[in-house]
mmCIF file of C-alpha atoms in Angstrom:
data_model
loop_
_atom_site.group_PDB
_atom_site.id
_atom_site.type_symbol
_atom_site.label_atom_id
_atom_site.label_comp_id
_atom_site.label_asym_id
_atom_site.label_seq_id
_atom_site.Cartn_x
_atom_site.Cartn_y
_atom_site.Cartn_z
ATOM 1 C CA MET A 1 9.174 6.243 18.660
ATOM 2 C CA ILE A 2 8.878 6.615 14.976
ATOM 3 C CA LEU A 3 5.281 6.977 13.734
ATOM 4 C CA SER A 4 3.785 6.685 10.043
ATOM 5 C CA ILE A 5 0.271 7.264 8.944
ATOM 6 C CA SER A 6 -1.723 6.334 5.767
ATOM 7 C CA GLN A 7 -5.184 5.499 4.686
ATOM 8 C CA PRO A 8 -6.147 1.694 4.131
ATOM 9 C CA ALA A 9 -5.171 0.455 0.738
ATOM 10 C CA TYR A 10 -6.451 -2.373 -1.315
ATOM 11 C CA LEU A 11 -3.350 -4.745 -2.444
ATOM 12 C CA PRO A 12 -0.838 -1.959 -1.637
ATOM 13 C CA TRP A 13 2.221 -1.085 -3.471
ATOM 14 C CA LEU A 14 5.785 -1.587 -2.264
ATOM 15 C CA GLY A 15 6.242 1.860 -0.727
ATOM 16 C CA TYR A 16 3.215 1.336 1.471
ATOM 17 C CA PHE A 17 5.036 -1.585 3.230
ATOM 18 C CA ASP A 18 8.426 0.109 3.311
ATOM 19 C CA ARG A 19 7.128 3.184 5.243
ATOM 20 C CA ILE A 20 5.375 0.731 7.763
ATOM 21 C CA ALA A 21 8.771 -1.120 7.981
ATOM 22 C CA LYS A 22 10.726 2.001 8.825
ATOM 23 C CA SER A 23 8.290 2.881 11.593
ATOM 24 C CA ASP A 24 7.663 1.600 15.095
ATOM 25 C CA VAL A 25 3.971 2.350 14.963
ATOM 26 C CA HIS A 26 1.728 2.790 12.062
ATOM 27 C CA VAL A 27 -1.594 4.415 12.237
ATOM 28 C CA VAL A 28 -4.222 3.464 9.656
ATOM 29 C CA LEU A 29 -6.290 6.518 8.868
ATOM 30 C CA ASP A 30 -9.668 4.881 8.590
ATOM 31 C CA HIS A 31 -11.976 7.700 9.947
ATOM 32 C CA VAL A 32 -11.496 10.164 7.148
ATOM 33 C CA GLN A 33 -13.650 10.587 4.170
ATOM 34 C CA PHE A 34 -13.344 8.103 1.336
ATOM 35 C CA GLU A 35 -11.859 9.556 -1.874
ATOM 36 C CA LYS A 36 -13.243 8.327 -5.403
ATOM 37 C CA ARG A 37 -10.612 6.528 -7.390
ATOM 38 C CA SER A 38 -8.232 6.368 -4.686
ATOM 39 C CA PHE A 39 -5.960 3.351 -3.924
ATOM 40 C CA THR A 40 -8.103 2.612 -0.842
ATOM 41 C CA SER A 41 -10.418 0.574 -3.236
ATOM 42 C CA ARG A 42 -8.081 -0.394 -6.078
ATOM 43 C CA ASN A 43 -4.740 -1.216 -7.269
ATOM 44 C CA ARG A 44 -2.698 -2.692 -10.411
ATOM 45 C CA ILE A 45 -1.416 -6.030 -11.158
ATOM 46 C CA LEU A 46 0.674 -6.773 -14.323
ATOM 47 C CA THR A 47 -0.641 -9.005 -16.958
ATOM 48 C CA PRO A 48 0.730 -10.211 -20.332
ATOM 49 C CA ASN A 49 -1.198 -7.312 -21.899
ATOM 50 C CA GLY A 50 0.027 -4.817 -19.349
ATOM 51 C CA PRO A 51 -1.097 -3.349 -16.056
ATOM 52 C CA LEU A 52 -4.726 -4.030 -15.088
ATOM 53 C CA TRP A 53 -6.620 -2.160 -12.389
ATOM 54 C CA LEU A 54 -8.461 -4.420 -9.735
ATOM 55 C CA SER A 55 -11.232 -2.299 -8.229
ATOM 56 C CA VAL A 56 -13.416 -3.373 -5.407
ATOM 57 C CA PRO A 57 -16.897 -2.015 -6.009
ATOM 58 C CA VAL A 58 -18.407 0.253 -3.233
ATOM 59 C CA LYS A 59 -21.762 1.589 -2.302
ATOM 60 C CA THR A 60 -20.844 5.414 -2.836
ATOM 61 C CA LYS A 61 -23.949 6.822 -4.849
ATOM 62 C CA GLY A 62 -24.658 10.217 -3.218
ATOM 63 C CA LEU A 63 -22.352 9.492 -0.436
ATOM 64 C CA TYR A 64 -18.861 11.078 -1.281
ATOM 65 C CA GLN A 65 -19.351 13.982 0.988
ATOM 66 C CA GLN A 66 -20.425 11.868 4.040
ATOM 67 C CA VAL A 67 -19.154 8.489 4.076
ATOM 68 C CA THR A 68 -15.957 7.719 5.946
ATOM 69 C CA ILE A 69 -13.689 4.646 5.162
ATOM 70 C CA ASP A 70 -14.647 2.618 8.111
ATOM 71 C CA LYS A 71 -18.195 2.869 7.153
ATOM 72 C CA LEU A 72 -17.888 2.239 3.493
ATOM 73 C CA GLU A 73 -19.796 -0.778 2.286
ATOM 74 C CA ILE A 74 -18.826 -3.090 -0.504
ATOM 75 C CA ASP A 75 -21.262 -3.673 -3.395
ATOM 76 C CA ASN A 76 -21.503 -7.344 -3.804
ATOM 77 C CA ARG A 77 -24.184 -7.579 -6.392
ATOM 78 C CA ASN A 78 -21.293 -8.600 -8.806
ATOM 79 C CA ASP A 79 -18.910 -11.432 -7.983
ATOM 80 C CA TRP A 80 -15.960 -9.334 -7.718
ATOM 81 C CA ARG A 81 -14.059 -11.583 -5.698
ATOM 82 C CA SER A 82 -14.116 -14.593 -8.356
ATOM 83 C CA SER A 83 -13.085 -11.901 -11.012
ATOM 84 C CA HIS A 84 -10.141 -10.493 -9.030
ATOM 85 C CA TRP A 85 -8.790 -13.935 -8.193
ATOM 86 C CA LYS A 86 -9.212 -15.184 -11.811
ATOM 87 C CA ASN A 87 -7.241 -12.127 -13.014
ATOM 88 C CA ILE A 88 -4.556 -12.758 -10.344
ATOM 89 C CA LYS A 89 -4.212 -16.345 -11.444
ATOM 90 C CA GLN A 90 -4.032 -15.548 -15.122
ATOM 91 C CA ALA A 91 -1.421 -13.004 -14.557
ATOM 92 C CA TYR A 92 0.947 -14.784 -12.171
ATOM 93 C CA SER A 93 0.225 -18.569 -12.542
ATOM 94 C CA THR A 94 3.642 -18.914 -14.357
ATOM 95 C CA ALA A 95 5.465 -16.621 -11.932
ATOM 96 C CA PRO A 96 8.260 -18.476 -9.931
ATOM 97 C CA TYR A 97 6.515 -18.245 -6.437
ATOM 98 C CA PHE A 98 2.945 -18.355 -7.439
ATOM 99 C CA LYS A 99 2.464 -21.795 -5.892
ATOM 100 C CA GLU A 100 4.187 -20.651 -2.631
ATOM 101 C CA PHE A 101 2.142 -17.624 -2.038
ATOM 102 C CA SER A 102 -1.184 -18.367 -3.870
ATOM 103 C CA PRO A 103 -2.879 -20.196 -0.867
ATOM 104 C CA VAL A 104 -2.509 -17.092 1.400
ATOM 105 C CA VAL A 105 -3.708 -14.689 -1.326
ATOM 106 C CA GLU A 106 -6.680 -16.915 -2.353
ATOM 107 C CA ALA A 107 -7.751 -16.891 1.318
ATOM 108 C CA ILE A 108 -8.601 -13.241 0.899
ATOM 109 C CA TYR A 109 -11.129 -13.983 -1.879
ATOM 110 C CA GLU A 110 -12.586 -17.110 -0.172
ATOM 111 C CA ARG A 111 -14.558 -15.161 2.500
ATOM 112 C CA PRO A 112 -17.343 -12.666 2.024
ATOM 113 C CA TRP A 113 -16.657 -8.926 2.631
ATOM 114 C CA HIS A 114 -19.288 -6.423 3.543
ATOM 115 C CA HIS A 115 -16.978 -3.380 4.294
ATOM 116 C CA LEU A 116 -14.006 -2.221 2.421
ATOM 117 C CA ASN A 117 -12.054 -1.423 5.606
ATOM 118 C CA ASP A 118 -12.327 -4.995 6.980
ATOM 119 C CA LEU A 119 -10.856 -6.462 3.561
ATOM 120 C CA CYS A 120 -8.084 -3.941 3.522
ATOM 121 C CA GLN A 121 -6.993 -4.665 7.050
ATOM 122 C CA PHE A 122 -7.187 -8.420 6.609
ATOM 123 C CA SER A 123 -5.323 -8.564 3.254
ATOM 124 C CA THR A 124 -2.647 -6.044 4.498
ATOM 125 C CA ASN A 125 -1.970 -7.933 7.614
ATOM 126 C CA ILE A 126 -1.495 -11.057 5.463
ATOM 127 C CA PHE A 127 1.126 -9.247 3.377
ATOM 128 C CA LEU A 128 2.889 -7.894 6.467
ATOM 129 C CA SER A 129 3.124 -11.435 7.812
ATOM 130 C CA GLN A 130 4.531 -12.765 4.475
ATOM 131 C CA LEU A 131 7.092 -9.844 4.338
ATOM 132 C CA GLU A 132 7.956 -10.549 7.956
ATOM 133 C CA ILE A 133 7.308 -7.002 8.973
ATOM 134 C CA ASP A 134 6.142 -6.995 12.576
ATOM 135 C CA ARG A 135 4.973 -3.487 13.500
ATOM 136 C CA LYS A 136 2.085 -2.155 15.769
ATOM 137 C CA LEU A 137 -0.855 -0.985 13.661
ATOM 138 C CA ILE A 138 -3.501 1.287 15.268
ATOM 139 C CA LEU A 139 -6.837 2.198 13.634
ATOM 140 C CA SER A 140 -7.558 5.981 13.877
ATOM 141 C CA THR A 141 -11.075 5.137 14.568
ATOM 142 C CA THR A 142 -9.867 3.815 17.949
ATOM 143 C CA MET A 143 -8.161 7.189 18.836
ATOM 144 C CA GLN A 144 -9.328 10.492 20.050
ATOM 145 C CA ALA A 145 -7.918 12.834 17.526
ATOM 146 C CA ARG A 146 -10.464 14.409 15.302
ATOM 147 C CA SER A 147 -8.924 17.650 14.027
ATOM 148 C CA LEU A 148 -8.379 18.359 10.233
ATOM 149 C CA LYS A 149 -5.403 18.230 7.759
ATOM 150 C CA ALA A 150 -2.073 19.229 9.218
ATOM 151 C CA GLU A 151 -3.319 19.455 12.817
ATOM 152 C CA LEU A 152 -4.867 16.033 12.564
ATOM 153 C CA ILE A 153 -1.391 14.439 11.879
ATOM 154 C CA VAL A 154 0.349 16.306 14.778
ATOM 155 C CA ASP A 155 -2.534 15.376 17.109
ATOM 156 C CA LEU A 156 -2.324 11.620 16.156
ATOM 157 C CA ALA A 157 1.480 11.837 16.526
ATOM 158 C CA VAL A 158 1.142 13.491 19.991
ATOM 159 C CA GLU A 159 -1.494 10.924 21.044
ATOM 160 C CA CYS A 160 0.759 7.989 20.037
ATOM 161 C CA GLY A 161 3.802 9.634 21.837
ATOM 162 C CA ALA A 162 5.743 9.830 18.589
ATOM 163 C CA LYS A 163 9.205 11.511 18.613
ATOM 164 C CA THR A 164 9.508 11.309 14.819
ATOM 165 C CA TYR A 165 6.872 11.429 12.037
ATOM 166 C CA ILE A 166 7.376 9.801 8.610
ATOM 167 C CA SER A 167 5.301 11.685 5.947
ATOM 168 C CA GLY A 168 4.699 10.909 2.453
ATOM 169 C CA PRO A 169 6.502 13.284 -0.084
ATOM 170 C CA PHE A 170 3.509 15.341 -0.597
ATOM 171 C CA GLY A 171 3.484 16.267 3.236
ATOM 172 C CA ARG A 172 5.838 18.982 2.125
ATOM 173 C CA GLU A 173 2.856 20.857 0.623
ATOM 174 C CA TYR A 174 0.448 20.698 3.450
ATOM 175 C CA LEU A 175 2.253 19.981 6.721
ATOM 176 C CA GLU A 176 3.091 22.971 8.977
ATOM 177 C CA ALA A 177 6.598 22.787 10.261
ATOM 178 C CA ASN A 178 5.909 24.946 13.282
ATOM 179 C CA LEU A 179 3.107 22.696 14.592
ATOM 180 C CA PHE A 180 5.642 19.778 14.634
ATOM 181 C CA LYS A 181 8.304 21.879 16.213
ATOM 182 C CA LYS A 182 5.982 23.050 18.905
ATOM 183 C CA ALA A 183 5.147 19.366 19.536
ATOM 184 C CA GLN A 184 8.708 18.422 19.622
ATOM 185 C CA ILE A 185 8.304 15.999 16.699
ATOM 186 C CA GLU A 186 10.825 15.516 14.068
ATOM 187 C CA VAL A 187 9.574 15.078 10.428
ATOM 188 C CA CYS A 188 11.075 12.929 7.901
ATOM 189 C CA PHE A 189 9.867 12.508 4.406
ATOM 190 C CA HIS A 190 9.449 9.119 2.642
ATOM 191 C CA ASP A 191 10.844 9.708 -0.821
ATOM 192 C CA TYR A 192 10.495 6.098 -1.982
ATOM 193 C CA LYS A 193 12.785 4.934 -4.841
ATOM 194 C CA HIS A 194 11.176 2.200 -6.639
ATOM 195 C CA PRO A 195 13.527 -0.862 -7.191
ATOM 196 C CA CYS A 196 13.647 -2.928 -10.289
ATOM 197 C CA TYR A 197 13.115 -6.741 -9.989
ATOM 198 C CA ARG A 198 12.315 -9.833 -12.187
ATOM 199 C CA GLN A 199 8.937 -9.335 -13.731
ATOM 200 C CA ARG A 200 7.815 -12.304 -15.512
ATOM 201 C CA PRO A 201 4.088 -11.758 -16.778
ATOM 202 C CA MET A 202 5.372 -9.739 -19.761
ATOM 203 C CA GLY A 203 7.681 -12.427 -20.783
ATOM 204 C CA LYS A 204 10.826 -10.353 -20.259
ATOM 205 C CA LYS A 205 13.318 -10.770 -17.450
ATOM 206 C CA VAL A 206 14.267 -7.605 -15.671
ATOM 207 C CA ILE A 207 17.485 -7.492 -13.820
ATOM 208 C CA GLY A 208 16.909 -5.920 -10.350
ATOM 209 C CA PRO A 209 18.513 -5.875 -6.896
ATOM 210 C CA SER A 210 18.433 -9.645 -6.616
ATOM 211 C CA GLU A 211 20.867 -9.921 -9.582
ATOM 212 C CA ASN A 212 23.031 -7.111 -11.050
ATOM 213 C CA PRO A 213 22.220 -3.365 -11.008
ATOM 214 C CA VAL A 214 20.997 -1.809 -14.255
ATOM 215 C CA THR A 215 21.616 1.725 -15.495
ATOM 216 C CA GLU A 216 19.073 4.428 -16.110
ATOM 217 C CA ASN A 217 19.239 3.886 -20.062
ATOM 218 C CA SER A 218 19.063 0.243 -20.189
ATOM 219 C CA ASP A 219 16.404 -1.505 -22.130
ATOM 220 C CA MET A 220 15.787 -3.773 -19.251
ATOM 221 C CA VAL A 221 14.635 -0.628 -17.168
ATOM 222 C CA GLN A 222 12.425 0.543 -19.831
ATOM 223 C CA SER A 223 10.442 -2.737 -19.862
ATOM 224 C CA PHE A 224 10.013 -2.654 -16.209
ATOM 225 C CA GLU A 225 6.508 -1.709 -14.892
ATOM 226 C CA PRO A 226 6.767 0.045 -11.442
ATOM 227 C CA TYR A 227 4.078 0.938 -8.935
ATOM 228 C CA MET A 228 2.244 -2.520 -9.122
ATOM 229 C CA SER A 229 0.574 -4.097 -6.052
ATOM 230 C CA ILE A 230 2.789 -6.024 -3.625
ATOM 231 C CA LEU A 231 1.440 -9.225 -5.344
ATOM 232 C CA ASP A 232 3.772 -8.483 -8.348
ATOM 233 C CA LEU A 233 6.846 -8.530 -6.196
ATOM 234 C CA LEU A 234 5.793 -11.403 -4.024
ATOM 235 C CA PHE A 235 4.867 -13.749 -6.865
ATOM 236 C CA ASN A 236 8.133 -12.844 -8.773
ATOM 237 C CA GLU A 237 10.669 -12.724 -6.069
ATOM 238 C CA GLY A 238 9.277 -14.827 -3.086
ATOM 239 C CA LYS A 239 11.151 -14.411 0.272
ATOM 240 C CA GLU A 240 13.597 -11.773 -1.325
ATOM 241 C CA ALA A 241 10.497 -9.336 -1.521
ATOM 242 C CA PHE A 242 11.220 -7.445 1.721
ATOM 243 C CA ARG A 243 14.905 -7.099 1.045
ATOM 244 C CA ILE A 244 14.245 -5.818 -2.573
ATOM 245 C CA LEU A 245 11.429 -3.315 -1.589
ATOM 246 C CA SER A 246 13.672 -1.977 1.220
ATOM 247 C CA SER A 247 16.911 -1.953 -0.743
ATOM 248 C CA TYR A 248 17.213 1.846 -1.069
ATOM 249 C CA GLU A 249 17.450 4.601 1.705
ATOM 250 C CA SER A 250 14.180 6.457 1.375
ATOM 251 C CA LEU A 251 13.919 8.881 4.241
ATOM 252 C CA SER A 252 14.815 12.568 3.963
ATOM 253 C CA LYS A 253 14.685 15.536 6.418
ATOM 254 C CA SER A 254 14.640 18.238 3.732
ATOM 255 C CA TRP A 255 11.373 20.269 3.389
ATOM 256 C CA ARG A 256 12.229 21.198 -0.141
#
């Protein structure tokens, strides 16, 4: 069984979904401490004026050292839901597949949210469904493992019965190979290569995997904005989204 683990994310980027798709089981690490300015509460969309951060306001004053992601409350004093949906519509209303996918995305902002974790899980499940990625997701809050750092990852993998663990690239810096070897778990690293695709909000057509490949020095590549929310790919490429985001081999067994 192949396992991956990541913290919840708001409107995640392409690599988030590629890692889940390459797993049999994915653990949502929601019992750990919330980190300020992390992708748990924010992400970027592409507007005619360039990338724009959409951040969910959360109640964190004096709580950074105590609050865990599953307990983190959203600050609803301002109407952030209307603001986020307005910005999304302005950015993508002319995108080729906006009409097709806008109803399911708008549904995210039509209901009230009190906890960030609930918002992230609801929206992520919507995107997984649209991408036709059917994988088992487990919340770490429902599991027994409560160790720290490298040991936590191994303990979660053992608890799930994993034979292979897919780590992010930075796992090379903190994971301990001997712990995985002792547990008889193989480690692969997710070195995600971001694809190019058609981005319309900037008024420029970028040739990507859906058409012809581009070279590293091409002006088309230079105009492309990578690392946007999955919304950018869905609204611009529609049902081709999964094929595009998973178009490159991204797993490596090298620890260097």
